[in-house]
C-alpha cells in the first residue's frame, strides 16, 4: 500500500526530505499519481515564500522546500514537472534515490530538459546514465557540465583524478573540442581560474603522457577546434593546449597543411599561433615555399602589425629558398602595403626591392594605386621604385585652384572689419600672403561674440494641447534642456487655463508623473530633472506641492542625507548629497513654478531662454521684467538670478536704455549686468549674478567690496590650478583642481556661480554627487551660466580623470565634453585639460567626442596646438600615448590643416625632462615624423628640438629621433597652401555666421 | 529567448559539407522546406571560390551572432535558424538574420559568381552547420570548387541514412523582424558611396570594443570616419560593432554603398564585388530589433489593399526584380498602390527588397507566417481594445478626429489630423511615431475604417 495523503502532509510539514523520499519507496505509479496534485499544489504555494526573513534583514531558504521538491519528483507527471522546471529538483543524492526507485518512462526526456536548463545537473544525469536509467543526452550542455570541475568532478583534487574515477568520460573528452561553450562553461573559462592541478589542460596533457588519451588525436582535435573560429577567448585555450603538448617537428610537419589553413582564421591569436608553428617548420627547412606563397594571403591582411610582419618574413625566406617564386612572393607581399602601419609598409617595400623583378607591370599595377595612401616618409621611395617600372600611371599632381583663392578673398573683403579680426580672418590672410602655415589661435573674449542665432530661436509653447504633448514627451526624454525649459515656461504661463475637459486631457500625464514619483527620488531638492518635472506636473494637475522630508544623515557616509517622499501612492526613500549644487538651484526654480501652478497663478518666467543654449535676448528680458512690473508682481529671486546669468552679450546697449524703467533692486541688477552704473545693493546673490553676467571672466571690485569673501565666481572671478598626483600605494594618478578664491564655508543655494565650481571632497567621501548626475541633468546644468564654462570644466575634470580607464560605466561622462564642440566656447586652460583627457580616454565614445572637438577646434582656429601639447605633457603620468596616437592620428587624416595642427600638438608634448620620457613615446614620434614629412616641415619648436636632442633612446626610438632632427623644411610646399586655405575658409565661414547673428 | 515561438523542424537529407572530389572540392548545401521538401536549385562551379566562401562565412557570422546578450545565454540562443536561399531568374540570394533580430545580412551571387545551371526556382532553408562553415575557410581562389544547392532525387535516395533533423523554436519576434526588415530597406535612400579600398581601411579603423552610443559615419576625404556628433552628411549607426562583420569582406569589394533612413536611424551597408554583393542591414540599436519598430503596422491594420493584394500576389513568379511600373500598368493602378501592396507582402514574407537593384524580389519564406501577422502585439492589443469597445470617437471636424481610448487606469486622447496621429500614452510621448503607431492610434484607425465601410 502506498503512502497516504496524511503521511505526505506530515512529511511536508516537517520539511523532512529524506523521510519524504522513504515514504515513496516501492510505491506504484498509481499511488504516486493519487498524491501528485496535492504535492504540486504545495510546491507552487511554497514558491511565494522561497526565502524567509529569519532575523531582520537576513533571509534564509525555506526549509520546507526540500521535502516539497522530493514530493513532486516522486509523484508528478512529466508535464507537471516540466511546468515546475528546476523547482522540482531536490538535492542530487535524494533525486537519484527517488528516480532510481520510481524509474519513470520519461526519465531521458526529463534529464534532457534539466540539462538544457543548466549544465550543472551533469553529475545527477551522469549517475542516472551510468545505471542505465536514462539514455545519454546528446546536447552540448552534457559536455559543458562535465567541465564544471567544482560540481561534476569537484570531489577530486584534480580533473585527471575525476576523469579516471569515471573512465567512460575519457571517451566523452573529444566532444569538448567540438563545442564552443559560453562565458561560464568552456575550457578557457574553467582553466582561467583553476589551480594548475585543477586545469583541464594539465589533466589532458598528463593523460596523454600516460597513454590514456591518444596524443595524435589530441593534437588534431585542438587544430580542428581552432578551425571552428570560436570566440577569441575560448579559441585561445586550444592553441595553448596544442603548444602544451609540445609537438615535435615531425608532428608539426604532418600537420603543416592544418597550420596553413589556420592562416584564414577570423581569430587573430589563432593566426599568430599558426604563424609561429609555420616559423618553426620554416627554420627546420620543412616548409615548402610553394605552400607558403599559396596560403599566406589572409595573414597579410591581418590588422595586427606583428602578424603581417611575420608573414612577410616567411615570404622573404620562401623567395630566398626558391628564387623562381620571387614574382608570386612580391605580388603577394604587395597586398600588405595597404596596412596602416608605416613599419609594415616599409617591410613590404624592403621585400619588393629585394626580390622584385624589374619592369614587373603587374606589381607596379598593384602598388601604384596605393601610393597616395602610403606613409608620407615612404612615398618617395615607392615613387622612385615605380618610376623604374614601365607602364606606371603618371604621378597625380594637385594644385591650389586660383579661382578658389579669389573667391575666398572676395568673401573676406566683404566682412565687417571687427568681426573679421575677431574670427582671425586677418591673421589667416596675413599668413596666406606670407605663405606661413602657422596661425595664431583665436583667443576671444566670450563677451565679444554674438550668440543669438535667429535660426535657433526657442518657440514658446502656444496652447494647452501643445503643453500636454511636450510635457508628456519630456517625462520620457529629458535630453534636450530647451524642451524642459519650454515646459516650465508653458506651465508658468498657461497654468490658469482649466477648460471643462482639463482632467480628461491631462489624466494620462498626471498618471505618468505619479508613476515616476512612486519609483524614483522626490522633487525640488536637487535629485534631477525628471523628479523636478514630475513634481511640477503633480502641482499643476493635482494642486499638491509636496516637498521631500529629510530623515537622517546616512549611517556610513555622512555626505549623504536620507529623505522620504509621499508620492500619493506610496512613500519612497532616497539619498541626496549634503551640499547644494547647480542641480539644487534648478530644482528651486522648478519649485517656484510648481507653487504658482498649484494655485493657477500664471505669469511669464524671466529666465526662459529665448535661444538654444540657454541664452536670453537682453531686450526680451527687459520686456518680461516690465510686463511683470505692470502686473504688480515680483519675480522669484532664483528666476531673477537665472535670468541674469543667461543674458547674451548681444543688444546690451539697446536693452540697457529700455531697462531704465525697471524698478527695484532687480532693475538695478539688470542695468548693472547690462553694463550700467548702479550702486551695489544688499541682495548679495542678485549682485553676484549681475557681476558675473556683466563680465564673466573679470573681478568685479565694486561687488566684491560690498559682498566680500563669497567664494569663486562671486565678486571675484575663479582661477584654477590643476595638479597631478600619484595615488598612494598604486600606480594610478589623480587629477585635482584647486580654485581661488577658496570656496566659502557656507554654500548658499542662490549663489549658483559659486556652486558651479569644484566642491571640496572629504577624504572618505565615496558617493560624491557628480557620479549621480545623469546626462539630462548635466545638459540642464550647462544652461545655468552659458557664458562661462571654465568652472564647468574645472568641476568635471576630477570626475572624468578618475574614470579615464573606464573602470566604471559612467555613461553620462561624455556629456562633460559636449561644450568643447561649441565653436563659440574658447579653449581656456580647463577646457584644454578636458580636451586632452578626452583624447586619452579609453571609452570609444568619450575619445571619439574629444576627437570631433579637436577636429572642429583646428578648423575654426580655437586650438592653440602648443598649449594643447603642453597640457598633454602635464598629464603625461596619467595618460597612455598609444591611445593618444590613435585619436591624434584620426584627426590628422582629415586635412592638411589637421596634419599640421597635430604635428604642432606633438611638438608641444615634447618637453620636460627627457630622462623620464615615457616608454610608449615611440608611437607619438612616429606620428610626428609622418605628419612633418607630409607637410614638408621640420621640428621647429625649440623646446621640442632640445628635448629630442637630449633624449637617450635606443633602437627604433633612437632612429626616429635622428630622422626627426634631420627633417628640413621644404620651400613652398603645395600641401601647406592647402592647409592655409582651409583655415582661411573656416575662419571666413565663422565670421559670416557671426555677421548673420548681428543682422 | 522568451516569448511566443514557432516550433520549426529542419529536416535535411544530408549535412552540408565541403567534400573533396577527384575534380576538386564540392560545396554541397543541403536544403529543406519551401515548395518542395528538399528542393534542388543549382549545380555548377564557383568562379571566385575564396571570395564566395568568405561571403558565406560572413553570413554565417550573422546567423551566429547575438549582439546584445551576455555570452552566458548564447548556447541556448545559438540553436537558431539557418539562412534561407532564394533561387530566381539569375541571382542566388542567401538571407540570414541575427538571433537578436537587430542585423540582417544577404549575399547575392550574381551570374558572374557561378558557372552552372539553375535547376529550379523558389526559396528554401539551407543547412549551415559548423563543420561546413569551418571548411569554407580553407577554400582558395585558385581551387576548383563546385557548388550544389540541394540534390537530385537519385542522390537524395542514396543518402537517406544521413538525414539531419533539428527542431528549433523560432521566436515570433525573430520571424517578424525578418519580414519587417524588407519594409525598412524599401524606405532607405543612398547616402554614401566610396571605393572598396577606402571602405576596407575604414572598417579596420573601427573601435574594437562595444560602442553603446549612436555614432555618425560621415565622409572624410576619400573615405569615412566615425563622428560622435549628428550631422546631415552622416549616417547614424548604433551598435557599431556590427559593422566589423564587413572588415574581412571589404578587401574583396570594389565599392561600398550605404543606404539609410534618417527618421528610423536604420541603414544598409552594401559591399559590391564584381560578381556578388553583401548587404548588411542594421537596426537603430542592437537592443532594438526590427520586430519592435512597427513600421508596417499601419499597412497591416488597414484593409485598403484588400483588392490589390491578391492581384499583386498572383503576379509573383520568382522574379529577381519586380517591375512596379509594369505591374501598375498591368493592373491600372498607381505605383504607390503597388508599392504599398508589396510592402504588406513583404511583411508576410512573400517578397524581399533589394536595395542594390532598387526593387522587390519574389521569395516566400519557408515558414508558416500566418501567426506572425496575427500576433503583432500592438495590432493584437488594438483589436482587443476594440473588442472591449475601448475606443470611442468623440469629435470629427474636417480633417481632425478625436477619440478617447481606454488605457491602464486612464483614458488616452487620440487625435488624427493631416499632420499625423497623436496620442497621450507614454509610448507615443517617447517615440513620437518614429517606431510606428501605438495601439491606441491603431485602434482608432481600425475603428474609422470599420465606420467608413458601414
mmCIF file of C-alpha atoms in Angstrom, chain A residues 294-519:
data_model
loop_
_atom_site.group_PDB
_atom_site.id
_atom_site.type_symbol
_atom_site.label_atom_id
_atom_site.label_comp_id
_atom_site.label_asym_id
_atom_site.label_seq_id
_atom_site.Cartn_x
_atom_site.Cartn_y
_atom_site.Cartn_z
ATOM 1 C CA UNK A 294 49.689 29.785 -51.753
ATOM 2 C CA UNK A 295 48.305 30.175 -48.231
ATOM 3 C CA UNK A 296 49.902 33.239 -46.676
ATOM 4 C CA UNK A 297 47.406 35.682 -48.225
ATOM 5 C CA UNK A 298 44.928 36.080 -45.353
ATOM 6 C CA UNK A 299 47.745 36.725 -42.843
ATOM 7 C CA UNK A 300 48.912 39.638 -44.976
ATOM 8 C CA UNK A 301 45.536 41.300 -44.458
ATOM 9 C CA UNK A 302 45.650 40.937 -40.675
ATOM 10 C CA UNK A 303 45.131 44.040 -38.631
ATOM 11 C CA UNK A 304 47.897 43.137 -36.201
ATOM 12 C CA UNK A 305 51.222 44.583 -37.265
ATOM 13 C CA UNK A 306 53.235 41.703 -35.797
ATOM 14 C CA UNK A 307 51.242 39.104 -37.713
ATOM 15 C CA UNK A 308 51.789 40.804 -41.062
ATOM 16 C CA UNK A 309 55.484 41.313 -40.380
ATOM 17 C CA UNK A 310 55.882 37.638 -39.512
ATOM 18 C CA UNK A 311 54.031 36.648 -42.670
ATOM 19 C CA UNK A 312 56.327 38.887 -44.716
ATOM 20 C CA UNK A 313 59.362 37.252 -43.124
ATOM 21 C CA UNK A 314 58.050 33.830 -44.148
ATOM 22 C CA UNK A 315 57.562 35.102 -47.680
ATOM 23 C CA UNK A 316 61.067 36.545 -47.695
ATOM 24 C CA UNK A 317 62.563 33.214 -46.732
ATOM 25 C CA UNK A 318 60.396 31.407 -49.275
ATOM 26 C CA UNK A 319 61.768 33.659 -52.007
ATOM 27 C CA UNK A 320 65.298 33.098 -50.787
ATOM 28 C CA UNK A 321 64.888 29.340 -50.804
ATOM 29 C CA UNK A 322 63.162 29.141 -54.140
ATOM 30 C CA UNK A 323 64.070 32.206 -56.240
ATOM 31 C CA UNK A 324 61.783 31.134 -59.088
ATOM 32 C CA UNK A 325 58.849 32.041 -56.860
ATOM 33 C CA UNK A 326 60.001 35.635 -56.419
ATOM 34 C CA UNK A 327 57.345 37.055 -58.691
ATOM 35 C CA UNK A 328 54.488 35.431 -56.790
ATOM 36 C CA UNK A 329 56.106 36.374 -53.486
ATOM 37 C CA UNK A 330 56.312 40.037 -54.405
ATOM 38 C CA UNK A 331 52.778 40.064 -55.800
ATOM 39 C CA UNK A 332 51.502 38.531 -52.579
ATOM 40 C CA UNK A 333 53.509 40.889 -50.394
ATOM 41 C CA UNK A 334 52.244 43.901 -52.337
ATOM 42 C CA UNK A 335 48.768 43.305 -50.863
ATOM 43 C CA UNK A 336 50.125 44.142 -47.416
ATOM 44 C CA UNK A 337 51.217 47.630 -48.429
ATOM 45 C CA UNK A 338 47.676 48.825 -47.690
ATOM 46 C CA UNK A 339 48.309 48.185 -43.992
ATOM 47 C CA UNK A 340 48.059 51.293 -41.803
ATOM 48 C CA UNK A 341 51.426 50.800 -40.111
ATOM 49 C CA UNK A 342 54.444 52.524 -41.635
ATOM 50 C CA UNK A 343 56.567 49.694 -40.302
ATOM 51 C CA UNK A 344 54.612 47.133 -42.308
ATOM 52 C CA UNK A 345 54.670 49.318 -45.395
ATOM 53 C CA UNK A 346 58.413 49.670 -45.044
ATOM 54 C CA UNK A 347 58.824 45.904 -44.694
ATOM 55 C CA UNK A 348 56.804 45.407 -47.889
ATOM 56 C CA UNK A 349 58.975 47.870 -49.759
ATOM 57 C CA UNK A 350 62.110 46.171 -48.405
ATOM 58 C CA UNK A 351 60.871 42.833 -49.663
ATOM 59 C CA UNK A 352 59.902 44.218 -53.044
ATOM 60 C CA UNK A 353 63.222 45.954 -53.502
ATOM 61 C CA UNK A 354 64.987 42.763 -52.504
ATOM 62 C CA UNK A 355 63.038 40.322 -54.638
ATOM 63 C CA UNK A 356 61.109 42.464 -57.111
ATOM 64 C CA UNK A 357 61.701 41.785 -60.780
ATOM 65 C CA UNK A 358 62.468 44.867 -62.870
ATOM 66 C CA UNK A 359 59.620 46.063 -65.090
ATOM 67 C CA UNK A 360 57.064 43.839 -63.418
ATOM 68 C CA UNK A 361 53.988 45.576 -64.760
ATOM 69 C CA UNK A 362 51.547 43.645 -62.577
ATOM 70 C CA UNK A 363 53.465 44.526 -59.441
ATOM 71 C CA UNK A 364 53.504 48.155 -60.469
ATOM 72 C CA UNK A 365 49.758 47.998 -61.029
ATOM 73 C CA UNK A 366 49.263 46.559 -57.563
ATOM 74 C CA UNK A 367 51.416 49.193 -55.890
ATOM 75 C CA UNK A 368 50.553 52.257 -57.963
ATOM 76 C CA UNK A 369 47.069 52.937 -56.573
ATOM 77 C CA UNK A 370 48.402 52.617 -53.011
ATOM 78 C CA UNK A 371 50.991 55.355 -53.379
ATOM 79 C CA UNK A 372 48.763 58.129 -52.102
ATOM 80 C CA UNK A 373 47.756 56.091 -49.039
ATOM 81 C CA UNK A 374 51.306 55.267 -48.095
ATOM 82 C CA UNK A 375 53.003 56.891 -45.117
ATOM 83 C CA UNK A 376 54.454 60.210 -46.179
ATOM 84 C CA UNK A 377 58.003 59.157 -45.348
ATOM 85 C CA UNK A 378 57.780 56.127 -47.665
ATOM 86 C CA UNK A 379 56.082 57.738 -50.628
ATOM 87 C CA UNK A 380 59.295 58.979 -52.297
ATOM 88 C CA UNK A 381 60.762 55.502 -52.002
ATOM 89 C CA UNK A 382 57.776 53.842 -53.651
ATOM 90 C CA UNK A 383 57.601 56.551 -56.272
ATOM 91 C CA UNK A 384 61.252 56.043 -57.101
ATOM 92 C CA UNK A 385 60.692 52.323 -57.477
ATOM 93 C CA UNK A 386 57.603 52.831 -59.613
ATOM 94 C CA UNK A 387 59.419 55.219 -61.911
ATOM 95 C CA UNK A 388 61.846 52.462 -62.775
ATOM 96 C CA UNK A 389 58.928 50.327 -63.971
ATOM 97 C CA UNK A 390 57.239 50.605 -67.296
ATOM 98 C CA UNK A 391 53.559 51.302 -67.720
ATOM 99 C CA UNK A 392 53.136 53.076 -64.426
ATOM 100 C CA UNK A 393 50.493 55.792 -64.404
ATOM 101 C CA UNK A 394 51.877 59.273 -64.107
ATOM 102 C CA UNK A 395 52.046 60.759 -60.651
ATOM 103 C CA UNK A 396 48.971 62.680 -59.706
ATOM 104 C CA UNK A 397 49.601 66.321 -59.262
ATOM 105 C CA UNK A 398 47.325 68.702 -57.484
ATOM 106 C CA UNK A 399 47.395 72.411 -57.252
ATOM 107 C CA UNK A 400 45.509 75.059 -55.470
ATOM 108 C CA UNK A 401 42.914 76.498 -57.797
ATOM 109 C CA UNK A 402 43.393 80.229 -58.139
ATOM 110 C CA UNK A 403 39.633 80.648 -58.553
ATOM 111 C CA UNK A 404 39.116 79.184 -55.060
ATOM 112 C CA UNK A 405 41.583 81.663 -53.599
ATOM 113 C CA UNK A 406 39.974 84.591 -55.353
ATOM 114 C CA UNK A 407 36.530 83.617 -54.143
ATOM 115 C CA UNK A 408 37.774 83.361 -50.583
ATOM 116 C CA UNK A 409 39.465 86.722 -50.748
ATOM 117 C CA UNK A 410 36.276 88.267 -52.072
ATOM 118 C CA UNK A 411 34.287 86.846 -49.189
ATOM 119 C CA UNK A 412 36.913 88.089 -46.737
ATOM 120 C CA UNK A 413 36.745 91.605 -48.134
ATOM 121 C CA UNK A 414 33.007 91.775 -47.577
ATOM 122 C CA UNK A 415 33.327 91.101 -43.845
ATOM 123 C CA UNK A 416 32.943 93.688 -41.121
ATOM 124 C CA UNK A 417 36.485 94.518 -40.016
ATOM 125 C CA UNK A 418 35.861 93.949 -36.329
ATOM 126 C CA UNK A 419 34.238 90.617 -36.944
ATOM 127 C CA UNK A 420 36.985 89.613 -39.356
ATOM 128 C CA UNK A 421 39.599 90.422 -36.763
ATOM 129 C CA UNK A 422 37.700 88.621 -34.021
ATOM 130 C CA UNK A 423 37.332 85.492 -36.153
ATOM 131 C CA UNK A 424 41.025 85.507 -37.033
ATOM 132 C CA UNK A 425 40.407 86.161 -40.727
ATOM 133 C CA UNK A 426 43.016 88.915 -40.783
ATOM 134 C CA UNK A 427 45.614 86.597 -39.308
ATOM 135 C CA UNK A 428 44.778 83.955 -41.884
ATOM 136 C CA UNK A 429 45.023 86.462 -44.737
ATOM 137 C CA UNK A 430 48.406 87.613 -43.471
ATOM 138 C CA UNK A 431 49.560 84.001 -43.282
ATOM 139 C CA UNK A 432 48.413 83.403 -46.865
ATOM 140 C CA UNK A 433 50.367 86.442 -48.008
ATOM 141 C CA UNK A 434 53.477 85.276 -46.189
ATOM 142 C CA UNK A 435 52.938 81.601 -47.132
ATOM 143 C CA UNK A 436 53.278 80.838 -43.435
ATOM 144 C CA UNK A 437 51.371 77.814 -42.214
ATOM 145 C CA UNK A 438 51.377 78.540 -38.500
ATOM 146 C CA UNK A 439 48.499 80.748 -37.458
ATOM 147 C CA UNK A 440 47.850 82.300 -34.071
ATOM 148 C CA UNK A 441 44.910 80.647 -32.365
ATOM 149 C CA UNK A 442 41.777 82.595 -31.566
ATOM 150 C CA UNK A 443 41.772 83.852 -28.020
ATOM 151 C CA UNK A 444 38.447 85.605 -27.954
ATOM 152 C CA UNK A 445 36.551 87.186 -25.133
ATOM 153 C CA UNK A 446 33.246 85.313 -24.781
ATOM 154 C CA UNK A 447 31.549 88.684 -24.311
ATOM 155 C CA UNK A 448 32.661 89.845 -27.726
ATOM 156 C CA UNK A 449 30.845 87.148 -29.692
ATOM 157 C CA UNK A 450 27.242 87.500 -30.802
ATOM 158 C CA UNK A 451 25.308 84.498 -29.544
ATOM 159 C CA UNK A 452 21.747 84.992 -30.670
ATOM 160 C CA UNK A 453 21.246 82.931 -33.780
ATOM 161 C CA UNK A 454 17.809 83.579 -35.256
ATOM 162 C CA UNK A 455 17.737 80.023 -36.611
ATOM 163 C CA UNK A 456 17.997 78.720 -33.085
ATOM 164 C CA UNK A 457 15.281 80.791 -31.501
ATOM 165 C CA UNK A 458 13.138 78.930 -28.978
ATOM 166 C CA UNK A 459 9.470 78.850 -29.861
ATOM 167 C CA UNK A 460 7.365 79.199 -26.716
ATOM 168 C CA UNK A 461 4.526 76.744 -26.187
ATOM 169 C CA UNK A 462 1.335 78.256 -27.517
ATOM 170 C CA UNK A 463 -1.583 76.368 -26.053
ATOM 171 C CA UNK A 464 -2.673 73.715 -23.622
ATOM 172 C CA UNK A 465 -2.635 70.876 -26.148
ATOM 173 C CA UNK A 466 0.928 71.622 -27.109
ATOM 174 C CA UNK A 467 1.907 71.900 -23.457
ATOM 175 C CA UNK A 468 0.409 68.489 -22.677
ATOM 176 C CA UNK A 469 2.189 66.909 -25.650
ATOM 177 C CA UNK A 470 5.561 68.423 -24.914
ATOM 178 C CA UNK A 471 5.275 67.740 -21.185
ATOM 179 C CA UNK A 472 4.434 64.089 -21.869
ATOM 180 C CA UNK A 473 7.470 63.885 -24.126
ATOM 181 C CA UNK A 474 9.922 65.381 -21.633
ATOM 182 C CA UNK A 475 8.729 62.953 -18.976
ATOM 183 C CA UNK A 476 10.060 60.225 -21.283
ATOM 184 C CA UNK A 477 13.068 62.029 -22.785
ATOM 185 C CA UNK A 478 14.758 64.812 -20.859
ATOM 186 C CA UNK A 479 17.828 65.005 -23.087
ATOM 187 C CA UNK A 480 17.029 68.410 -24.555
ATOM 188 C CA UNK A 481 17.156 71.080 -21.829
ATOM 189 C CA UNK A 482 15.411 73.565 -24.084
ATOM 190 C CA UNK A 483 12.346 71.329 -24.119
ATOM 191 C CA UNK A 484 12.475 71.200 -20.322
ATOM 192 C CA UNK A 485 12.645 74.983 -20.224
ATOM 193 C CA UNK A 486 9.747 75.276 -22.686
ATOM 194 C CA UNK A 487 7.649 73.106 -20.402
ATOM 195 C CA UNK A 488 8.483 75.148 -17.302
ATOM 196 C CA UNK A 489 7.699 78.318 -19.183
ATOM 197 C CA UNK A 490 4.495 76.817 -20.602
ATOM 198 C CA UNK A 491 3.231 75.698 -17.201
ATOM 199 C CA UNK A 492 4.146 79.068 -15.730
ATOM 200 C CA UNK A 493 2.179 80.982 -18.380
ATOM 201 C CA UNK A 494 -0.727 78.616 -19.008
ATOM 202 C CA UNK A 495 -1.407 77.156 -15.575
ATOM 203 C CA UNK A 496 -4.550 79.262 -15.190
ATOM 204 C CA UNK A 497 -6.234 77.588 -18.169
ATOM 205 C CA UNK A 498 -8.682 74.976 -16.882
ATOM 206 C CA UNK A 499 -11.172 74.027 -19.622
ATOM 207 C CA UNK A 500 -14.004 71.651 -18.749
ATOM 208 C CA UNK A 501 -12.245 68.595 -20.037
ATOM 209 C CA UNK A 502 -8.969 69.549 -18.348
ATOM 210 C CA UNK A 503 -8.927 66.461 -16.125
ATOM 211 C CA UNK A 504 -9.627 64.115 -19.039
ATOM 212 C CA UNK A 505 -6.990 65.702 -21.251
ATOM 213 C CA UNK A 506 -4.291 65.756 -18.607
ATOM 214 C CA UNK A 507 -5.185 62.441 -16.921
ATOM 215 C CA UNK A 508 -2.513 60.369 -18.690
ATOM 216 C CA UNK A 509 0.147 62.980 -17.964
ATOM 217 C CA UNK A 510 -0.795 63.097 -14.303
ATOM 218 C CA UNK A 511 -0.729 59.314 -14.057
ATOM 219 C CA UNK A 512 2.662 59.109 -15.713
ATOM 220 C CA UNK A 513 4.150 61.746 -13.408
ATOM 221 C CA UNK A 514 2.795 59.980 -10.324
ATOM 222 C CA UNK A 515 4.140 56.651 -11.648
ATOM 223 C CA UNK A 516 7.609 58.165 -11.873
ATOM 224 C CA UNK A 517 7.357 59.774 -8.443
ATOM 225 C CA UNK A 518 6.350 56.450 -6.884
ATOM 226 C CA UNK A 519 9.538 54.855 -8.178
#
